[in-house]
Amino acid sequence: VDVINQLKAYGTVLEIYDPWANPEEVSHEYGLELIKQLAQKNIFDAIVLTVAHNEFLEKDLQTLLNTNGVLYDVKRVVKGYVDGRL
């Protein structure tokens, strides 16, 4: 939630996806809306991976990025190419 709030402070347009989170609980607790599924490809300028769910290991996240998009992996989940990690 802190990462989301910081990105919003910069005026970033966000789509939030977490396959394990209950959308109603997230909305009630944090006032955030989750998308139900990820886009098929080439839609995001950036992806900030902040949870370590197995679903993200199985997905080729680079296919979701625009040509110059960046992938930032906060939880060190992705074994391959990323643009940054903590």
PDB file of N, CA and C in Angstrom:
ATOM      1  N   VAL A   1       0.832  -1.190   0.000  1.00  0.00           N
ATOM      2  CA  VAL A   1       0.000   0.000   0.000  1.00  0.00           C
ATOM      3  C   VAL A   1       0.877   1.253   0.000  1.00  0.00           C
ATOM      4  N   ASP A   2       1.997   1.206   0.707  1.00  0.00           N
ATOM      5  CA  ASP A   2       2.890   2.371   0.739  1.00  0.00           C
ATOM      6  C   ASP A   2       3.463   2.673  -0.650  1.00  0.00           C
ATOM      7  N   VAL A   3       3.830   1.635  -1.384  1.00  0.00           N
ATOM      8  CA  VAL A   3       4.356   1.824  -2.737  1.00  0.00           C
ATOM      9  C   VAL A   3       3.281   2.440  -3.627  1.00  0.00           C
ATOM     10  N   ILE A   4       2.078   1.938  -3.512  1.00  0.00           N
ATOM     11  CA  ILE A   4       0.955   2.455  -4.307  1.00  0.00           C
ATOM     12  C   ILE A   4       0.729   3.934  -3.994  1.00  0.00           C
ATOM     13  N   ASN A   5       0.707   4.276  -2.714  1.00  0.00           N
ATOM     14  CA  ASN A   5       0.480   5.670  -2.330  1.00  0.00           C
ATOM     15  C   ASN A   5       1.593   6.593  -2.828  1.00  0.00           C
ATOM     16  N   GLN A   6       2.825   6.131  -2.789  1.00  0.00           N
ATOM     17  CA  GLN A   6       3.933   6.944  -3.290  1.00  0.00           C
ATOM     18  C   GLN A   6       3.813   7.159  -4.802  1.00  0.00           C
ATOM     19  N   LEU A   7       3.480   6.111  -5.524  1.00  0.00           N
ATOM     20  CA  LEU A   7       3.315   6.245  -6.975  1.00  0.00           C
ATOM     21  C   LEU A   7       2.159   7.182  -7.313  1.00  0.00           C
ATOM     22  N   LYS A   8       1.073   7.087  -6.562  1.00  0.00           N
ATOM     23  CA  LYS A   8      -0.068   7.982  -6.782  1.00  0.00           C
ATOM     24  C   LYS A   8       0.312   9.436  -6.515  1.00  0.00           C
ATOM     25  N   ALA A   9       1.186   9.667  -5.549  1.00  0.00           N
ATOM     26  CA  ALA A   9       1.621  11.023  -5.211  1.00  0.00           C
ATOM     27  C   ALA A   9       2.323  11.693  -6.402  1.00  0.00           C
ATOM     28  N   TYR A  10       2.897  10.885  -7.283  1.00  0.00           N
ATOM     29  CA  TYR A  10       3.550  11.404  -8.483  1.00  0.00           C
ATOM     30  C   TYR A  10       2.597  11.511  -9.671  1.00  0.00           C
ATOM     31  N   GLY A  11       1.329  11.199  -9.447  1.00  0.00           N
ATOM     32  CA  GLY A  11       0.344  11.295 -10.515  1.00  0.00           C
ATOM     33  C   GLY A  11       0.336  10.093 -11.446  1.00  0.00           C
ATOM     34  N   THR A  12       0.895   8.997 -11.005  1.00  0.00           N
ATOM     35  CA  THR A  12       0.978   7.791 -11.825  1.00  0.00           C
ATOM     36  C   THR A  12      -0.395   7.139 -11.964  1.00  0.00           C
ATOM     37  N   VAL A  13      -0.729   6.713 -13.168  1.00  0.00           N
ATOM     38  CA  VAL A  13      -1.952   5.948 -13.400  1.00  0.00           C
ATOM     39  C   VAL A  13      -1.618   4.484 -13.110  1.00  0.00           C
ATOM     40  N   LEU A  14      -2.350   3.875 -12.196  1.00  0.00           N
ATOM     41  CA  LEU A  14      -2.024   2.524 -11.742  1.00  0.00           C
ATOM     42  C   LEU A  14      -3.127   1.528 -12.047  1.00  0.00           C
ATOM     43  N   GLU A  15      -2.708   0.309 -12.299  1.00  0.00           N
ATOM     44  CA  GLU A  15      -3.592  -0.844 -12.296  1.00  0.00           C
ATOM     45  C   GLU A  15      -2.988  -1.796 -11.281  1.00  0.00           C
ATOM     46  N   ILE A  16      -3.799  -2.244 -10.339  1.00  0.00           N
ATOM     47  CA  ILE A  16      -3.311  -3.080  -9.246  1.00  0.00           C
ATOM     48  C   ILE A  16      -3.863  -4.482  -9.423  1.00  0.00           C
ATOM     49  N   TYR A  17      -2.955  -5.459  -9.442  1.00  0.00           N
ATOM     50  CA  TYR A  17      -3.356  -6.853  -9.636  1.00  0.00           C
ATOM     51  C   TYR A  17      -2.721  -7.712  -8.552  1.00  0.00           C
ATOM     52  N   ASP A  18      -3.536  -8.479  -7.856  1.00  0.00           N
ATOM     53  CA  ASP A  18      -3.067  -9.454  -6.886  1.00  0.00           C
ATOM     54  C   ASP A  18      -4.047 -10.623  -6.921  1.00  0.00           C
ATOM     55  N   PRO A  19      -3.632 -11.760  -7.495  1.00  0.00           N
ATOM     56  CA  PRO A  19      -4.549 -12.886  -7.640  1.00  0.00           C
ATOM     57  C   PRO A  19      -4.977 -13.504  -6.321  1.00  0.00           C
ATOM     58  N   TRP A  20      -4.285 -13.229  -5.245  1.00  0.00           N
ATOM     59  CA  TRP A  20      -4.627 -13.800  -3.942  1.00  0.00           C
ATOM     60  C   TRP A  20      -5.514 -12.888  -3.099  1.00  0.00           C
ATOM     61  N   ALA A  21      -5.518 -11.619  -3.392  1.00  0.00           N
ATOM     62  CA  ALA A  21      -6.260 -10.655  -2.574  1.00  0.00           C
ATOM     63  C   ALA A  21      -7.743 -10.673  -2.914  1.00  0.00           C
ATOM     64  N   ASN A  22      -8.552 -10.479  -1.908  1.00  0.00           N
ATOM     65  CA  ASN A  22      -9.990 -10.367  -2.078  1.00  0.00           C
ATOM     66  C   ASN A  22     -10.303  -8.908  -2.436  1.00  0.00           C
ATOM     67  N   PRO A  23     -10.855  -8.662  -3.640  1.00  0.00           N
ATOM     68  CA  PRO A  23     -11.109  -7.280  -4.075  1.00  0.00           C
ATOM     69  C   PRO A  23     -11.991  -6.480  -3.116  1.00  0.00           C
ATOM     70  N   GLU A  24     -12.987  -7.113  -2.528  1.00  0.00           N
ATOM     71  CA  GLU A  24     -13.872  -6.409  -1.606  1.00  0.00           C
ATOM     72  C   GLU A  24     -13.123  -5.997  -0.336  1.00  0.00           C
ATOM     73  N   GLU A  25     -12.277  -6.877   0.189  1.00  0.00           N
ATOM     74  CA  GLU A  25     -11.503  -6.549   1.382  1.00  0.00           C
ATOM     75  C   GLU A  25     -10.491  -5.439   1.102  1.00  0.00           C
ATOM     76  N   VAL A  26      -9.842  -5.507  -0.051  1.00  0.00           N
ATOM     77  CA  VAL A  26      -8.866  -4.477  -0.417  1.00  0.00           C
ATOM     78  C   VAL A  26      -9.561  -3.122  -0.551  1.00  0.00           C
ATOM     79  N   SER A  27     -10.718  -3.114  -1.170  1.00  0.00           N
ATOM     80  CA  SER A  27     -11.481  -1.880  -1.324  1.00  0.00           C
ATOM     81  C   SER A  27     -11.889  -1.325   0.037  1.00  0.00           C
ATOM     82  N   HIS A  28     -12.382  -2.186   0.901  1.00  0.00           N
ATOM     83  CA  HIS A  28     -12.841  -1.757   2.226  1.00  0.00           C
ATOM     84  C   HIS A  28     -11.688  -1.261   3.104  1.00  0.00           C
ATOM     85  N   GLU A  29     -10.596  -2.015   3.135  1.00  0.00           N
ATOM     86  CA  GLU A  29      -9.473  -1.696   4.022  1.00  0.00           C
ATOM     87  C   GLU A  29      -8.607  -0.548   3.519  1.00  0.00           C
ATOM     88  N   TYR A  30      -8.387  -0.483   2.210  1.00  0.00           N
ATOM     89  CA  TYR A  30      -7.413   0.461   1.664  1.00  0.00           C
ATOM     90  C   TYR A  30      -7.990   1.459   0.657  1.00  0.00           C
ATOM     91  N   GLY A  31      -9.251   1.259   0.258  1.00  0.00           N
ATOM     92  CA  GLY A  31      -9.850   2.151  -0.731  1.00  0.00           C
ATOM     93  C   GLY A  31      -9.246   1.986  -2.115  1.00  0.00           C
ATOM     94  N   LEU A  32      -8.715   0.789  -2.411  1.00  0.00           N
ATOM     95  CA  LEU A  32      -8.076   0.515  -3.699  1.00  0.00           C
ATOM     96  C   LEU A  32      -8.911  -0.468  -4.503  1.00  0.00           C
ATOM     97  N   GLU A  33      -8.872  -0.311  -5.821  1.00  0.00           N
ATOM     98  CA  GLU A  33      -9.593  -1.211  -6.716  1.00  0.00           C
ATOM     99  C   GLU A  33      -8.592  -2.100  -7.456  1.00  0.00           C
ATOM    100  N   LEU A  34      -8.826  -3.396  -7.404  1.00  0.00           N
ATOM    101  CA  LEU A  34      -7.972  -4.358  -8.103  1.00  0.00           C
ATOM    102  C   LEU A  34      -8.556  -4.670  -9.472  1.00  0.00           C
ATOM    103  N   ILE A  35      -7.667  -4.910 -10.456  1.00  0.00           N
ATOM    104  CA  ILE A  35      -8.147  -5.432 -11.728  1.00  0.00           C
ATOM    105  C   ILE A  35      -8.263  -6.948 -11.569  1.00  0.00           C
ATOM    106  N   LYS A  36      -9.156  -7.560 -12.335  1.00  0.00           N
ATOM    107  CA  LYS A  36      -9.431  -8.989 -12.187  1.00  0.00           C
ATOM    108  C   LYS A  36      -8.453  -9.880 -12.929  1.00  0.00           C
ATOM    109  N   GLN A  37      -7.872  -9.368 -14.015  1.00  0.00           N
ATOM    110  CA  GLN A  37      -6.895 -10.157 -14.761  1.00  0.00           C
ATOM    111  C   GLN A  37      -5.905  -9.226 -15.448  1.00  0.00           C
ATOM    112  N   LEU A  38      -4.741  -9.778 -15.737  1.00  0.00           N
ATOM    113  CA  LEU A  38      -3.708  -9.005 -16.412  1.00  0.00           C
ATOM    114  C   LEU A  38      -3.989  -8.918 -17.901  1.00  0.00           C
ATOM    115  N   ALA A  39      -3.517  -7.861 -18.499  1.00  0.00           N
ATOM    116  CA  ALA A  39      -3.619  -7.696 -19.948  1.00  0.00           C
ATOM    117  C   ALA A  39      -2.805  -8.788 -20.636  1.00  0.00           C
ATOM    118  N   GLN A  40      -3.046  -8.981 -21.895  1.00  0.00           N
ATOM    119  CA  GLN A  40      -2.346 -10.028 -22.629  1.00  0.00           C
ATOM    120  C   GLN A  40      -0.913  -9.653 -22.980  1.00  0.00           C
ATOM    121  N   LYS A  41      -0.680  -8.440 -23.501  1.00  0.00           N
ATOM    122  CA  LYS A  41       0.690  -8.048 -23.813  1.00  0.00           C
ATOM    123  C   LYS A  41       0.807  -6.569 -24.141  1.00  0.00           C
ATOM    124  N   ASN A  42       2.014  -6.072 -24.023  1.00  0.00           N
ATOM    125  CA  ASN A  42       2.448  -4.732 -24.435  1.00  0.00           C
ATOM    126  C   ASN A  42       1.507  -3.603 -24.017  1.00  0.00           C
ATOM    127  N   ILE A  43       1.228  -3.507 -22.734  1.00  0.00           N
ATOM    128  CA  ILE A  43       0.321  -2.455 -22.295  1.00  0.00           C
ATOM    129  C   ILE A  43       0.930  -1.527 -21.249  1.00  0.00           C
ATOM    130  N   PHE A  44       1.906  -1.977 -20.470  1.00  0.00           N
ATOM    131  CA  PHE A  44       2.398  -1.199 -19.342  1.00  0.00           C
ATOM    132  C   PHE A  44       3.736  -0.525 -19.636  1.00  0.00           C
ATOM    133  N   ASP A  45       3.879   0.697 -19.130  1.00  0.00           N
ATOM    134  CA  ASP A  45       5.162   1.401 -19.188  1.00  0.00           C
ATOM    135  C   ASP A  45       6.090   0.893 -18.093  1.00  0.00           C
ATOM    136  N   ALA A  46       5.503   0.409 -17.006  1.00  0.00           N
ATOM    137  CA  ALA A  46       6.290  -0.123 -15.895  1.00  0.00           C
ATOM    138  C   ALA A  46       5.467  -1.146 -15.124  1.00  0.00           C
ATOM    139  N   ILE A  47       6.172  -2.111 -14.589  1.00  0.00           N
ATOM    140  CA  ILE A  47       5.575  -3.081 -13.667  1.00  0.00           C
ATOM    141  C   ILE A  47       6.427  -3.055 -12.409  1.00  0.00           C
ATOM    142  N   VAL A  48       5.763  -2.883 -11.264  1.00  0.00           N
ATOM    143  CA  VAL A  48       6.435  -2.949  -9.975  1.00  0.00           C
ATOM    144  C   VAL A  48       5.868  -4.171  -9.267  1.00  0.00           C
ATOM    145  N   LEU A  49       6.667  -5.211  -9.185  1.00  0.00           N
ATOM    146  CA  LEU A  49       6.238  -6.470  -8.578  1.00  0.00           C
ATOM    147  C   LEU A  49       6.523  -6.399  -7.084  1.00  0.00           C
ATOM    148  N   THR A  50       5.461  -6.386  -6.275  1.00  0.00           N
ATOM    149  CA  THR A  50       5.629  -6.185  -4.832  1.00  0.00           C
ATOM    150  C   THR A  50       5.165  -7.372  -3.999  1.00  0.00           C
ATOM    151  N   VAL A  51       4.724  -8.445  -4.646  1.00  0.00           N
ATOM    152  CA  VAL A  51       4.334  -9.663  -3.939  1.00  0.00           C
ATOM    153  C   VAL A  51       5.024 -10.855  -4.584  1.00  0.00           C
ATOM    154  N   ALA A  52       5.231 -11.907  -3.806  1.00  0.00           N
ATOM    155  CA  ALA A  52       6.008 -13.057  -4.274  1.00  0.00           C
ATOM    156  C   ALA A  52       5.126 -14.268  -4.548  1.00  0.00           C
ATOM    157  N   HIS A  53       4.065 -14.076  -5.302  1.00  0.00           N
ATOM    158  CA  HIS A  53       3.161 -15.185  -5.617  1.00  0.00           C
ATOM    159  C   HIS A  53       3.715 -16.026  -6.766  1.00  0.00           C
ATOM    160  N   ASN A  54       3.487 -17.327  -6.694  1.00  0.00           N
ATOM    161  CA  ASN A  54       3.954 -18.246  -7.737  1.00  0.00           C
ATOM    162  C   ASN A  54       3.421 -17.896  -9.120  1.00  0.00           C
ATOM    163  N   GLU A  55       2.230 -17.311  -9.186  1.00  0.00           N
ATOM    164  CA  GLU A  55       1.647 -16.939 -10.465  1.00  0.00           C
ATOM    165  C   GLU A  55       2.574 -16.021 -11.265  1.00  0.00           C
ATOM    166  N   PHE A  56       3.330 -15.197 -10.566  1.00  0.00           N
ATOM    167  CA  PHE A  56       4.225 -14.266 -11.240  1.00  0.00           C
ATOM    168  C   PHE A  56       5.496 -14.951 -11.726  1.00  0.00           C
ATOM    169  N   LEU A  57       5.844 -16.069 -11.121  1.00  0.00           N
ATOM    170  CA  LEU A  57       6.984 -16.853 -11.604  1.00  0.00           C
ATOM    171  C   LEU A  57       6.662 -17.507 -12.939  1.00  0.00           C
ATOM    172  N   GLU A  58       5.406 -17.881 -13.118  1.00  0.00           N
ATOM    173  CA  GLU A  58       4.964 -18.596 -14.306  1.00  0.00           C
ATOM    174  C   GLU A  58       4.639 -17.668 -15.472  1.00  0.00           C
ATOM    175  N   LYS A  59       4.485 -16.376 -15.209  1.00  0.00           N
ATOM    176  CA  LYS A  59       4.090 -15.404 -16.238  1.00  0.00           C
ATOM    177  C   LYS A  59       5.324 -14.687 -16.773  1.00  0.00           C
ATOM    178  N   ASP A  60       5.417 -14.542 -18.073  1.00  0.00           N
ATOM    179  CA  ASP A  60       6.490 -13.764 -18.683  1.00  0.00           C
ATOM    180  C   ASP A  60       6.085 -12.297 -18.621  1.00  0.00           C
ATOM    181  N   LEU A  61       6.494 -11.620 -17.561  1.00  0.00           N
ATOM    182  CA  LEU A  61       6.074 -10.246 -17.323  1.00  0.00           C
ATOM    183  C   LEU A  61       6.577  -9.276 -18.380  1.00  0.00           C
ATOM    184  N   GLN A  62       7.677  -9.603 -19.032  1.00  0.00           N
ATOM    185  CA  GLN A  62       8.211  -8.721 -20.077  1.00  0.00           C
ATOM    186  C   GLN A  62       7.238  -8.562 -21.232  1.00  0.00           C
ATOM    187  N   THR A  63       6.406  -9.576 -21.492  1.00  0.00           N
ATOM    188  CA  THR A  63       5.434  -9.473 -22.583  1.00  0.00           C
ATOM    189  C   THR A  63       4.349  -8.453 -22.281  1.00  0.00           C
ATOM    190  N   LEU A  64       4.215  -8.050 -21.010  1.00  0.00           N
ATOM    191  CA  LEU A  64       3.206  -7.062 -20.625  1.00  0.00           C
ATOM    192  C   LEU A  64       3.707  -5.632 -20.777  1.00  0.00           C
ATOM    193  N   LEU A  65       5.011  -5.487 -20.991  1.00  0.00           N
ATOM    194  CA  LEU A  65       5.616  -4.163 -21.057  1.00  0.00           C
ATOM    195  C   LEU A  65       5.623  -3.591 -22.465  1.00  0.00           C
ATOM    196  N   ASN A  66       5.461  -2.271 -22.552  1.00  0.00           N
ATOM    197  CA  ASN A  66       5.670  -1.563 -23.813  1.00  0.00           C
ATOM    198  C   ASN A  66       7.142  -1.684 -24.200  1.00  0.00           C
ATOM    199  N   THR A  67       7.498  -1.235 -25.385  1.00  0.00           N
ATOM    200  CA  THR A  67       8.856  -1.362 -25.899  1.00  0.00           C
ATOM    201  C   THR A  67       9.919  -0.858 -24.929  1.00  0.00           C
ATOM    202  N   ASN A  68       9.729   0.286 -24.337  1.00  0.00           N
ATOM    203  CA  ASN A  68      10.713   0.848 -23.408  1.00  0.00           C
ATOM    204  C   ASN A  68      10.291   0.689 -21.953  1.00  0.00           C
ATOM    205  N   GLY A  69       9.389  -0.247 -21.666  1.00  0.00           N
ATOM    206  CA  GLY A  69       8.890  -0.452 -20.315  1.00  0.00           C
ATOM    207  C   GLY A  69       9.950  -1.030 -19.385  1.00  0.00           C
ATOM    208  N   VAL A  70       9.747  -0.825 -18.087  1.00  0.00           N
ATOM    209  CA  VAL A  70      10.686  -1.320 -17.088  1.00  0.00           C
ATOM    210  C   VAL A  70       9.977  -2.248 -16.103  1.00  0.00           C
ATOM    211  N   LEU A  71      10.730  -3.227 -15.615  1.00  0.00           N
ATOM    212  CA  LEU A  71      10.237  -4.175 -14.621  1.00  0.00           C
ATOM    213  C   LEU A  71      11.068  -4.009 -13.361  1.00  0.00           C
ATOM    214  N   TYR A  72      10.403  -3.665 -12.254  1.00  0.00           N
ATOM    215  CA  TYR A  72      11.081  -3.503 -10.978  1.00  0.00           C
ATOM    216  C   TYR A  72      10.550  -4.567 -10.026  1.00  0.00           C
ATOM    217  N   ASP A  73      11.435  -5.380  -9.511  1.00  0.00           N
ATOM    218  CA  ASP A  73      11.079  -6.534  -8.688  1.00  0.00           C
ATOM    219  C   ASP A  73      11.467  -6.282  -7.232  1.00  0.00           C
ATOM    220  N   VAL A  74      10.516  -5.842  -6.420  1.00  0.00           N
ATOM    221  CA  VAL A  74      10.772  -5.512  -5.019  1.00  0.00           C
ATOM    222  C   VAL A  74      11.084  -6.761  -4.200  1.00  0.00           C
ATOM    223  N   LYS A  75      10.422  -7.868  -4.477  1.00  0.00           N
ATOM    224  CA  LYS A  75      10.550  -9.089  -3.668  1.00  0.00           C
ATOM    225  C   LYS A  75      11.553 -10.101  -4.205  1.00  0.00           C
ATOM    226  N   ARG A  76      12.276  -9.762  -5.267  1.00  0.00           N
ATOM    227  CA  ARG A  76      13.258 -10.671  -5.872  1.00  0.00           C
ATOM    228  C   ARG A  76      12.613 -12.000  -6.291  1.00  0.00           C
ATOM    229  N   VAL A  77      11.490 -11.886  -6.982  1.00  0.00           N
ATOM    230  CA  VAL A  77      10.725 -13.044  -7.437  1.00  0.00           C
ATOM    231  C   VAL A  77      11.203 -13.524  -8.804  1.00  0.00           C
ATOM    232  N   VAL A  78      11.405 -12.582  -9.712  1.00  0.00           N
ATOM    233  CA  VAL A  78      11.732 -12.898 -11.094  1.00  0.00           C
ATOM    234  C   VAL A  78      13.191 -13.349 -11.175  1.00  0.00           C
ATOM    235  N   LYS A  79      13.406 -14.496 -11.781  1.00  0.00           N
ATOM    236  CA  LYS A  79      14.760 -15.035 -11.902  1.00  0.00           C
ATOM    237  C   LYS A  79      15.502 -14.487 -13.114  1.00  0.00           C
ATOM    238  N   GLY A  80      14.780 -14.017 -14.097  1.00  0.00           N
ATOM    239  CA  GLY A  80      15.399 -13.529 -15.323  1.00  0.00           C
ATOM    240  C   GLY A  80      15.613 -12.030 -15.297  1.00  0.00           C
ATOM    241  N   TYR A  81      15.351 -11.411 -16.431  1.00  0.00           N
ATOM    242  CA  TYR A  81      15.598  -9.994 -16.663  1.00  0.00           C
ATOM    243  C   TYR A  81      14.707  -9.094 -15.809  1.00  0.00           C
ATOM    244  N   VAL A  82      15.297  -8.153 -15.115  1.00  0.00           N
ATOM    245  CA  VAL A  82      14.571  -7.079 -14.434  1.00  0.00           C
ATOM    246  C   VAL A  82      15.399  -5.794 -14.569  1.00  0.00           C
ATOM    247  N   ASP A  83      14.747  -4.663 -14.423  1.00  0.00           N
ATOM    248  CA  ASP A  83      15.457  -3.387 -14.500  1.00  0.00           C
ATOM    249  C   ASP A  83      15.937  -2.912 -13.140  1.00  0.00           C
ATOM    250  N   GLY A  84      15.380  -3.442 -12.072  1.00  0.00           N
ATOM    251  CA  GLY A  84      15.802  -3.038 -10.734  1.00  0.00           C
ATOM    252  C   GLY A  84      15.259  -3.959  -9.669  1.00  0.00           C
ATOM    253  N   ARG A  85      15.951  -4.008  -8.552  1.00  0.00           N
ATOM    254  CA  ARG A  85      15.541  -4.793  -7.378  1.00  0.00           C
ATOM    255  C   ARG A  85      15.912  -4.014  -6.128  1.00  0.00           C
ATOM    256  N   LEU A  86      15.301  -4.377  -5.031  1.00  0.00           N
ATOM    257  CA  LEU A  86      15.718  -3.831  -3.725  1.00  0.00           C
ATOM    258  C   LEU A  86      16.742  -4.757  -3.121  1.00  0.00           C
TER     259      LEU A  86
END
